[in-house]
mmCIF file of N, CA and C in Angstrom:
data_model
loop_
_atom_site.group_PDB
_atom_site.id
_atom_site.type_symbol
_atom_site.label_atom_id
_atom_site.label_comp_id
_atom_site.label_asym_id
_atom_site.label_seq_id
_atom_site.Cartn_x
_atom_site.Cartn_y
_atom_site.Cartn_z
ATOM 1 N N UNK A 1 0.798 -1.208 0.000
ATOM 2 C CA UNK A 1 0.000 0.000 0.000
ATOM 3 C C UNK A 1 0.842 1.274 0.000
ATOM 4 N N UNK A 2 2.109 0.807 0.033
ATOM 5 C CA UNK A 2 2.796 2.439 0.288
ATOM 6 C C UNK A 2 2.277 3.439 -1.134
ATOM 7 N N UNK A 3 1.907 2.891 -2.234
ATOM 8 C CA UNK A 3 2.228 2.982 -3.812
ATOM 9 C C UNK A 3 0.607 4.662 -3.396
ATOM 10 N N UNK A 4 0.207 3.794 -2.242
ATOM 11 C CA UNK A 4 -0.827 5.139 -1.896
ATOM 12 C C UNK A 4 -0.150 6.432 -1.176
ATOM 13 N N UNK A 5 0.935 6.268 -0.729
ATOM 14 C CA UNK A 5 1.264 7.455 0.000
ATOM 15 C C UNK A 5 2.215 8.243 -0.652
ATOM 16 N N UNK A 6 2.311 9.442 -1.181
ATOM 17 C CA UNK A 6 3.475 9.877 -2.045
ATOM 18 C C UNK A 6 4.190 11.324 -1.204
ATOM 19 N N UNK A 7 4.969 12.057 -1.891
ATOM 20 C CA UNK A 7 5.258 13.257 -1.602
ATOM 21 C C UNK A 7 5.984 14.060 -2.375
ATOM 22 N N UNK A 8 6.329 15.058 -2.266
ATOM 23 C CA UNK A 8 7.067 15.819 -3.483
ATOM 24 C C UNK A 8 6.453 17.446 -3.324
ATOM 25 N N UNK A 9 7.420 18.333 -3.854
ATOM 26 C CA UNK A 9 7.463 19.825 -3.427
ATOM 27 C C UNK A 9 5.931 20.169 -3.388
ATOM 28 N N UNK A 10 5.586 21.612 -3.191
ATOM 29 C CA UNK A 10 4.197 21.584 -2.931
ATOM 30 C C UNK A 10 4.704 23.143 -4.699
ATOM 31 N N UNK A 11 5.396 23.329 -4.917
ATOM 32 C CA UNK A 11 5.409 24.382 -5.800
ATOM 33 C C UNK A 11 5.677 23.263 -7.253
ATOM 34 N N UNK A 12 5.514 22.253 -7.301
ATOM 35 C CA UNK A 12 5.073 21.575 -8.773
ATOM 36 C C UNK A 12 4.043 21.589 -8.854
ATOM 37 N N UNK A 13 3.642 21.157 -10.233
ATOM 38 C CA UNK A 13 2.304 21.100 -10.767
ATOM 39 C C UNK A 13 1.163 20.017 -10.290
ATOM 40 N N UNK A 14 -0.009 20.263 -9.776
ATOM 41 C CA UNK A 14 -0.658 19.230 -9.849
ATOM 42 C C UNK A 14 -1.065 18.369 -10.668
ATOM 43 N N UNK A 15 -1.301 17.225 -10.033
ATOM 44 C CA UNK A 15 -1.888 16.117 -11.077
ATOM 45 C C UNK A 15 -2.863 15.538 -10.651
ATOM 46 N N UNK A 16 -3.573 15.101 -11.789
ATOM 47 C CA UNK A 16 -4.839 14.102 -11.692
ATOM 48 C C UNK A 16 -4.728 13.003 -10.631
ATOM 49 N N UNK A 17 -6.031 12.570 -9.761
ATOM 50 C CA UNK A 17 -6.182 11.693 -8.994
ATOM 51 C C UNK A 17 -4.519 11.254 -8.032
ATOM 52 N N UNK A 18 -4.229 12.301 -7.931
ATOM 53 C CA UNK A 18 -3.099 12.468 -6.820
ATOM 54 C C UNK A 18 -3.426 12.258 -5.376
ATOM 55 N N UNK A 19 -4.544 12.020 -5.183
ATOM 56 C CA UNK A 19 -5.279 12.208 -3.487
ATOM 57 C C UNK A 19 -5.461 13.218 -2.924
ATOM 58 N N UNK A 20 -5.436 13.587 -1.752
ATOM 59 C CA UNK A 20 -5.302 14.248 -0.873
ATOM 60 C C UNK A 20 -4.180 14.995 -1.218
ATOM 61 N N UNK A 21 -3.973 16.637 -0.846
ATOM 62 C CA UNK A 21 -2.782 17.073 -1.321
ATOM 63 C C UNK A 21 -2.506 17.778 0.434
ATOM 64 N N UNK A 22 -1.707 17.386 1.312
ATOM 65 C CA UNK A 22 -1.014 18.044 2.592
ATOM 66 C C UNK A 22 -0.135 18.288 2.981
ATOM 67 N N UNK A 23 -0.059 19.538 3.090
ATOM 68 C CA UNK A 23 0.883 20.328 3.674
ATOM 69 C C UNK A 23 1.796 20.206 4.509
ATOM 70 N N UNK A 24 2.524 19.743 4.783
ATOM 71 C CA UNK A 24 3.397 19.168 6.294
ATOM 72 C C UNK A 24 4.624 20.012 6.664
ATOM 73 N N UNK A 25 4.637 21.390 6.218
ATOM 74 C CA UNK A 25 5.357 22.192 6.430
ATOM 75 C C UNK A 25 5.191 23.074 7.939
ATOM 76 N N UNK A 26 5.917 23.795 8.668
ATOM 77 C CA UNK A 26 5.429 24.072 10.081
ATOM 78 C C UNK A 26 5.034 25.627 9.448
ATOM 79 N N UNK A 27 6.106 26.044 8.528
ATOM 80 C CA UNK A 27 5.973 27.687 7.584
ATOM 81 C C UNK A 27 5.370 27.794 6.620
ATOM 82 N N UNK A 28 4.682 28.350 6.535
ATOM 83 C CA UNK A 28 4.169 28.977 5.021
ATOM 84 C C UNK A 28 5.099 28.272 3.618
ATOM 85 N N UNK A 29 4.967 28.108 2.746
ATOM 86 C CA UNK A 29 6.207 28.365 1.336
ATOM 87 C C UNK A 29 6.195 29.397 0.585
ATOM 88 N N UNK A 30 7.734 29.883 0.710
ATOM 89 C CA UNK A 30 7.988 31.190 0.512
ATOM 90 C C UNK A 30 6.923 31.173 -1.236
ATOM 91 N N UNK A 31 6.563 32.664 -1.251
ATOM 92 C CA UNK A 31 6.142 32.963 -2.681
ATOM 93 C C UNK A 31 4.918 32.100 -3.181
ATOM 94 N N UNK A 32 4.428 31.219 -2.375
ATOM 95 C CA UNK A 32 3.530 30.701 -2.621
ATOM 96 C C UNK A 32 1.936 31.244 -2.529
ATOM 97 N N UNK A 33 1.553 31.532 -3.279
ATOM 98 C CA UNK A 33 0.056 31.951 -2.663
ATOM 99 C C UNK A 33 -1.376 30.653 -2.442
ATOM 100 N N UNK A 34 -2.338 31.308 -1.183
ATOM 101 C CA UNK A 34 -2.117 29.943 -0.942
ATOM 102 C C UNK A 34 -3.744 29.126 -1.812
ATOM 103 N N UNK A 35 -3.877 30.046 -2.695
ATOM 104 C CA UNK A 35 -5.285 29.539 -3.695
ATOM 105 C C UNK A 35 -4.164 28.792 -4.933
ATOM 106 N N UNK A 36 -3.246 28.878 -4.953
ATOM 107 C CA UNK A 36 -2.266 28.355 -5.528
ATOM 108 C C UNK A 36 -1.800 27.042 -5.262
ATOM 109 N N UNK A 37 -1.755 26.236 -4.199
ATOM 110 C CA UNK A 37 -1.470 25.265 -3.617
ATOM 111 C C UNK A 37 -2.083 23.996 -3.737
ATOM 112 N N UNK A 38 -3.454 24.431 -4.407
ATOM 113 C CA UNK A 38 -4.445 23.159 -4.018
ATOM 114 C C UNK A 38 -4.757 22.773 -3.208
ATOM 115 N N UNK A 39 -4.107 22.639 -2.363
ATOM 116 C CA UNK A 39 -3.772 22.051 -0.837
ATOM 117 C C UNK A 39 -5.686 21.272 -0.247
ATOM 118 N N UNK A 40 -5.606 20.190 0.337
ATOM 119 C CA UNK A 40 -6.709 19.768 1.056
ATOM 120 C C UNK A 40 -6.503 20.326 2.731
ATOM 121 N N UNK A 41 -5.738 20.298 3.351
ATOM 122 C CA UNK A 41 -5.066 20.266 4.611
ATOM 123 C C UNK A 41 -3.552 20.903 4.454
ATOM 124 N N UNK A 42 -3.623 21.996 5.430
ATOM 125 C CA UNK A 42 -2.398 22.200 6.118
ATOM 126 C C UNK A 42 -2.464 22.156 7.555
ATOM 127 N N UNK A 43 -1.085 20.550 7.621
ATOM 128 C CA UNK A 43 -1.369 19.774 8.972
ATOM 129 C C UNK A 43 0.410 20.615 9.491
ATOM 130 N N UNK A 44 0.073 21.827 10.238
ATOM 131 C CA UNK A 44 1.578 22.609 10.193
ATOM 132 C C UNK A 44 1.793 21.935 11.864
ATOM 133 N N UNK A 45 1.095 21.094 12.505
ATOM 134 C CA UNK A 45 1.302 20.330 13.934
ATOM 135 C C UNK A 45 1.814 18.990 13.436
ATOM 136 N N UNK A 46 1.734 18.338 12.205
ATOM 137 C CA UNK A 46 2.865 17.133 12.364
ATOM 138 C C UNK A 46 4.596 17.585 12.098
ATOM 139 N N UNK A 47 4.823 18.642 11.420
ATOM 140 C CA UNK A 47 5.881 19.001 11.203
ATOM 141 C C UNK A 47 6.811 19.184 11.863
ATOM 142 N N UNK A 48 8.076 19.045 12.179
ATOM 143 C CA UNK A 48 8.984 18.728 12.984
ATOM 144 C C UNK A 48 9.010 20.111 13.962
ATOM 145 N N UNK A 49 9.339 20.080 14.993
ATOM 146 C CA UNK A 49 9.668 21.139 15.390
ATOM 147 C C UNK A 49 10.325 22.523 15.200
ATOM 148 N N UNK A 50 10.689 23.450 15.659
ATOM 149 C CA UNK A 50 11.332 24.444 15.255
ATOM 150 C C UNK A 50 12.614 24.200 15.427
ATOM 151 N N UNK A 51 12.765 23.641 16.591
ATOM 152 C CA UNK A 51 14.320 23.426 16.835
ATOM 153 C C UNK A 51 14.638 22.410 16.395
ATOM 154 N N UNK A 52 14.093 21.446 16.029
ATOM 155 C CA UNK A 52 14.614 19.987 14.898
ATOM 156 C C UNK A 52 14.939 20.570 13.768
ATOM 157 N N UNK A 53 14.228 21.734 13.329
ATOM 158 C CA UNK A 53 14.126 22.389 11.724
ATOM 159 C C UNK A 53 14.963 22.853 11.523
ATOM 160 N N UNK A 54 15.300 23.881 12.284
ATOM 161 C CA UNK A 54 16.517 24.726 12.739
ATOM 162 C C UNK A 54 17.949 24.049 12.867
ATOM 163 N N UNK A 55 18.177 22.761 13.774
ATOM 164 C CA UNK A 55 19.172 22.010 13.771
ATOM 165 C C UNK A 55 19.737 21.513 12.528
ATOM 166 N N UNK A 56 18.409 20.596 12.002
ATOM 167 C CA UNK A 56 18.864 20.040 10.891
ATOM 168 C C UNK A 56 19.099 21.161 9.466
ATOM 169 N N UNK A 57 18.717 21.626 9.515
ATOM 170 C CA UNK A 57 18.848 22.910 8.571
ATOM 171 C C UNK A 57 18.771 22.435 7.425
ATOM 172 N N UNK A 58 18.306 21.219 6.698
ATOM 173 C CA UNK A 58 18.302 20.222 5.622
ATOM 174 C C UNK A 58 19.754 20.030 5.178
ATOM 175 N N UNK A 59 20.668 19.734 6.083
ATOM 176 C CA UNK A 59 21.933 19.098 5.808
ATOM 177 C C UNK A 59 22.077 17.388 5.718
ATOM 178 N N UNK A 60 22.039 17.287 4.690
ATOM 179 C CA UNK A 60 21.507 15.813 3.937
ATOM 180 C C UNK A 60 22.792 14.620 5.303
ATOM 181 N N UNK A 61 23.820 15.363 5.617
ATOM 182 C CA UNK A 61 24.544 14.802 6.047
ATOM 183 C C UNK A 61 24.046 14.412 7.783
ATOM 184 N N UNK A 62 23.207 14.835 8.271
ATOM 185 C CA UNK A 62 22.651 15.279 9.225
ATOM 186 C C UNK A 62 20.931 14.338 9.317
ATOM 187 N N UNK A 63 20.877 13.675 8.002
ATOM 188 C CA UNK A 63 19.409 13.071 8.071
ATOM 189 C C UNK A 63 19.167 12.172 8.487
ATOM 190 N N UNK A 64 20.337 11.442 9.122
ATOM 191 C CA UNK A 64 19.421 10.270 9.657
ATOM 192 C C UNK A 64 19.517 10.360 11.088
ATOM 193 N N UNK A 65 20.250 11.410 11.706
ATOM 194 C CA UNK A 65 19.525 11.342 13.529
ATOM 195 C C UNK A 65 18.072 12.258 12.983
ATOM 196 N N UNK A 66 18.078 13.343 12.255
ATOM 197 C CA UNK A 66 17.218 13.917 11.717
ATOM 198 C C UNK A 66 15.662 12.984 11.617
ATOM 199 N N UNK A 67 16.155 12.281 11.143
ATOM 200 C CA UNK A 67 14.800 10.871 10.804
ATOM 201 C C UNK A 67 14.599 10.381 12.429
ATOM 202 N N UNK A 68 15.223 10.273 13.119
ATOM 203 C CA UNK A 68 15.442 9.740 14.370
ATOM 204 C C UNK A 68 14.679 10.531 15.049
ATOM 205 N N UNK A 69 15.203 11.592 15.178
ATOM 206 C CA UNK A 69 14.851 13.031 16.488
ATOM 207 C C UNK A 69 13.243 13.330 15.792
ATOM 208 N N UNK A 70 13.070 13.080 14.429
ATOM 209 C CA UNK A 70 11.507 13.342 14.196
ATOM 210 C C UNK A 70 10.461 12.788 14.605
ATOM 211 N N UNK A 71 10.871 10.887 14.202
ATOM 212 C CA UNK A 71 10.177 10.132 14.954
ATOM 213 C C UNK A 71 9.713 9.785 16.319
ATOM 214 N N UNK A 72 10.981 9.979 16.878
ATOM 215 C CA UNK A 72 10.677 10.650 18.231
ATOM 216 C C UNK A 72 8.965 11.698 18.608
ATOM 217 N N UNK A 73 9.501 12.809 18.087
ATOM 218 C CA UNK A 73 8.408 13.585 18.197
ATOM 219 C C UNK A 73 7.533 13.718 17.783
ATOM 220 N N UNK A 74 7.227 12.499 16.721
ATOM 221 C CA UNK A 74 5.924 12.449 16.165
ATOM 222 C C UNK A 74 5.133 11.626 17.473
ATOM 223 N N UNK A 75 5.484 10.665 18.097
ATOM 224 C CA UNK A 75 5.302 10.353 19.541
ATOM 225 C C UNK A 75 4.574 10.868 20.463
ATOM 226 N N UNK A 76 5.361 12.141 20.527
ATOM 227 C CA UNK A 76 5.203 13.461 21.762
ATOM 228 C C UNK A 76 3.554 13.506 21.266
ATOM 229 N N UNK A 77 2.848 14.434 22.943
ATOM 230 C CA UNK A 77 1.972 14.372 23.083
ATOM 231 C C UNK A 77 1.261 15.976 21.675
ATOM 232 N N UNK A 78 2.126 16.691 21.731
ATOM 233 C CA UNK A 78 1.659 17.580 20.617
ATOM 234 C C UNK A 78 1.616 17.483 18.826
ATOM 235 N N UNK A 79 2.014 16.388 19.208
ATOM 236 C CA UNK A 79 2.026 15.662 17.320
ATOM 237 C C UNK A 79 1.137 15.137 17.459
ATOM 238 N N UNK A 80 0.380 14.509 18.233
ATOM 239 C CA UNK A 80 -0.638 13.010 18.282
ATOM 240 C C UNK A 80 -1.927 13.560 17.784
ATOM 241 N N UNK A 81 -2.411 14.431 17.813
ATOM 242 C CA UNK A 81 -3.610 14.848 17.202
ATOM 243 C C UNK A 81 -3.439 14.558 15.376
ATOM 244 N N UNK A 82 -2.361 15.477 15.242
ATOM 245 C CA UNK A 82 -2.576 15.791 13.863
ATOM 246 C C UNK A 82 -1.445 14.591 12.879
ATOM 247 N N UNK A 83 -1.053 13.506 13.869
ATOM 248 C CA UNK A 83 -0.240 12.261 13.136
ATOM 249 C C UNK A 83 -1.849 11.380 13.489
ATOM 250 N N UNK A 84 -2.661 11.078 14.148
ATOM 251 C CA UNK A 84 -4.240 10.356 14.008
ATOM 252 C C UNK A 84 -4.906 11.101 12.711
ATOM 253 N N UNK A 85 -5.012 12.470 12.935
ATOM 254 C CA UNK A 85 -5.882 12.955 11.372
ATOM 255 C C UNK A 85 -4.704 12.150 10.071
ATOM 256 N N UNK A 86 -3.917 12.658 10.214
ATOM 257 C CA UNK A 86 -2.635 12.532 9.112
ATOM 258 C C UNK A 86 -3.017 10.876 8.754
ATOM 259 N N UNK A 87 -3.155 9.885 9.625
ATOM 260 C CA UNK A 87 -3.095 8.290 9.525
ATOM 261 C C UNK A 87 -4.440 7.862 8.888
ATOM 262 N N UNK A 88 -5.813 8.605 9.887
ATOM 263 C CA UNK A 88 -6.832 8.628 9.006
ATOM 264 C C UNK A 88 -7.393 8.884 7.522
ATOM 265 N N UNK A 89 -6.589 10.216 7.025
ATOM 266 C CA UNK A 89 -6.686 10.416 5.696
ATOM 267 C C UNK A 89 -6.151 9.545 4.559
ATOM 268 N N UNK A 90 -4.789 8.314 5.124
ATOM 269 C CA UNK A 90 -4.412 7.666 4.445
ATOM 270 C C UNK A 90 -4.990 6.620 4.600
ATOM 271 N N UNK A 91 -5.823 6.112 5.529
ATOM 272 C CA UNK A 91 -6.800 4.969 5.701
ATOM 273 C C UNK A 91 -7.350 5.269 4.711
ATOM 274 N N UNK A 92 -8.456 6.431 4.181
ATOM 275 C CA UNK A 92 -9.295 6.124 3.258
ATOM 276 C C UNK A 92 -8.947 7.246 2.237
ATOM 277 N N UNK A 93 -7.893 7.420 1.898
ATOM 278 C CA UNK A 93 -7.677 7.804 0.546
ATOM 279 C C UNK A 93 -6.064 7.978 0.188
ATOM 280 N N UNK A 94 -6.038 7.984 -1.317
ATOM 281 C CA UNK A 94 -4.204 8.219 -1.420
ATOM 282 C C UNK A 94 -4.011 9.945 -0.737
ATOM 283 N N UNK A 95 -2.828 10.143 -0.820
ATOM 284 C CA UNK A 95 -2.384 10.758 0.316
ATOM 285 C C UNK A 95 -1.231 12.089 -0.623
ATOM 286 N N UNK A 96 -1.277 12.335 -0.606
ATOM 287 C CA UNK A 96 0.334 12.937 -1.693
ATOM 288 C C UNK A 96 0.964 14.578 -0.148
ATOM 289 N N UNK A 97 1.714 13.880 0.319
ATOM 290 C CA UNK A 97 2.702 15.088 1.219
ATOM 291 C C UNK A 97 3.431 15.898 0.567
ATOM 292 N N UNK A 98 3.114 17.131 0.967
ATOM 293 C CA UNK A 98 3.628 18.301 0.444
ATOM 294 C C UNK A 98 4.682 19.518 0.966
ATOM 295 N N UNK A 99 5.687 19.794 0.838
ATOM 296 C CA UNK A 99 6.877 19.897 1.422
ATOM 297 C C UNK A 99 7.247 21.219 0.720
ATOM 298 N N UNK A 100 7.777 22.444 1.077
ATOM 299 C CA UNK A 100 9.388 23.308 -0.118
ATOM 300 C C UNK A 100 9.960 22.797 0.186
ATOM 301 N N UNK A 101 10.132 22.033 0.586
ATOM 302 C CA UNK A 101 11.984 21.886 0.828
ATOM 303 C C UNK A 101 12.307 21.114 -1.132
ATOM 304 N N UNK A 102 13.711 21.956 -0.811
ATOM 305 C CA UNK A 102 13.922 21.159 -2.620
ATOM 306 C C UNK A 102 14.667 19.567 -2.434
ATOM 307 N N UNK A 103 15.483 19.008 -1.189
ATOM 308 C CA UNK A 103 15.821 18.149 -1.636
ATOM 309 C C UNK A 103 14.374 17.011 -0.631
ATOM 310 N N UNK A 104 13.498 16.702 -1.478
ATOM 311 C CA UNK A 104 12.456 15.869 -0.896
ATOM 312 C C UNK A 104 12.582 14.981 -0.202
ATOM 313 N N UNK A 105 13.587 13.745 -0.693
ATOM 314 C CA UNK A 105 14.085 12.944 -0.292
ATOM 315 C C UNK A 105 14.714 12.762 1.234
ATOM 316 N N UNK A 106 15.228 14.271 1.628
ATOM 317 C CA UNK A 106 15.946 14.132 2.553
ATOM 318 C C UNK A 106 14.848 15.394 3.474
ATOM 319 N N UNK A 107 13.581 14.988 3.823
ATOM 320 C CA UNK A 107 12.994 15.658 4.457
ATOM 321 C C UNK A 107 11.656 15.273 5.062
ATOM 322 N N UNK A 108 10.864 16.113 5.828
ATOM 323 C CA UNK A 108 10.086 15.846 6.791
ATOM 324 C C UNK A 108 8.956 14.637 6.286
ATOM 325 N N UNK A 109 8.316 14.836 4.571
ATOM 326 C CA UNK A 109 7.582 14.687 4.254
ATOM 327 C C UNK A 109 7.935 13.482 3.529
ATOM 328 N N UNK A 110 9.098 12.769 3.355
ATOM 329 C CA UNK A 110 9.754 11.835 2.845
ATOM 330 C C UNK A 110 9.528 10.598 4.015
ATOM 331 N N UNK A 111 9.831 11.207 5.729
ATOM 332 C CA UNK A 111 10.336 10.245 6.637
ATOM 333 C C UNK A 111 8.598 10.046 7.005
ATOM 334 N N UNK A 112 8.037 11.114 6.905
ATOM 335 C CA UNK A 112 6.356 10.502 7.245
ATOM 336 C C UNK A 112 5.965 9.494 6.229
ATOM 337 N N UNK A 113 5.922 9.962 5.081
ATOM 338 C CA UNK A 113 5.603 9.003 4.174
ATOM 339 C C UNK A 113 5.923 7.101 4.174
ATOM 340 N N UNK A 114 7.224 7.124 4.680
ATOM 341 C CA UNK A 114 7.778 5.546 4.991
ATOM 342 C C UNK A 114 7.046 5.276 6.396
ATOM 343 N N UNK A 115 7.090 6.116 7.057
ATOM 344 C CA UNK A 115 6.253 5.840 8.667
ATOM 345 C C UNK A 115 5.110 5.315 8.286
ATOM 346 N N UNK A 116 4.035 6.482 7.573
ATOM 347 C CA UNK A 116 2.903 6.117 7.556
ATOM 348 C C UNK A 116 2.824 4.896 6.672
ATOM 349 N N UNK A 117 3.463 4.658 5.976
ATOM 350 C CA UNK A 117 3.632 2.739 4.876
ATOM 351 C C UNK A 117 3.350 1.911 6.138
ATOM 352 N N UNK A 118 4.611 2.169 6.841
ATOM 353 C CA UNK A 118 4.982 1.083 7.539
ATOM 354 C C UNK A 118 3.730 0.836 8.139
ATOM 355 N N UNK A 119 2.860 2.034 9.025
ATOM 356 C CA UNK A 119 2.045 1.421 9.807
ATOM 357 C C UNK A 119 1.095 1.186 9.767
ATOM 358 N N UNK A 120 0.596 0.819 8.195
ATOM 359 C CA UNK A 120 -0.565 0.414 7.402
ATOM 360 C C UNK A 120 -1.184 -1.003 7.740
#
């Protein structure tokens, strides 16, 4: 089922029957306006903290305590609301996470995406 959960910048183009399109950013995206986005949900409470954000600063070299210190706090009692909505929406529909960050792969919306697989 992962083939339901995707992710990728939120400033590309949309596409057809993509799912759900969410936001998992804690900031705004720069230059973005937000009738522009498509967006179904902006879930800015699963997103890593400020000071995880801040630490990791998307230093690719830095991503896997990064992946670590997130999971962690997806845990914590102030993620748990909006990682239950976040789990629900992928129960009943595809899902597509939406991120600026440019390197995708090595970011917030990348490490949810394998989480939420896993705990299908």
């Amino acid at each position: 089922m992962a083939e339901q959960i995707t992710y990728r910048r939120v400033y590309e183009e949309t596409a057809p029957k993509e799912g759900k399109r969410v936001l998992v950013d804690r900031v705004w995206p720069r230059g973005m306006r937000k009738e522009d986005a498509h967006l179904d949900q902006w879930l800015r409470d699963v997103a890593p903290s400020s000071e995880l954000r801040k630490w990791y600063s998307h230093d690719p070299s830095r991503f896997t305590e990064f992946r670590r210190r997130y999971l962690a706090e997806l845990r914590d009692a102030g993620h748990r609301e909006a990682v239950e909505h976040l789990r629900d929406l992928a129960a009943h529909d595809k899902l597509m996470l939406l991120t600026a960050t440019k390197d995708v792969d090595h970011s917030q919306a990348a490490v949810l995406a394998e989480w939420l697989a896993k705990k299908r």
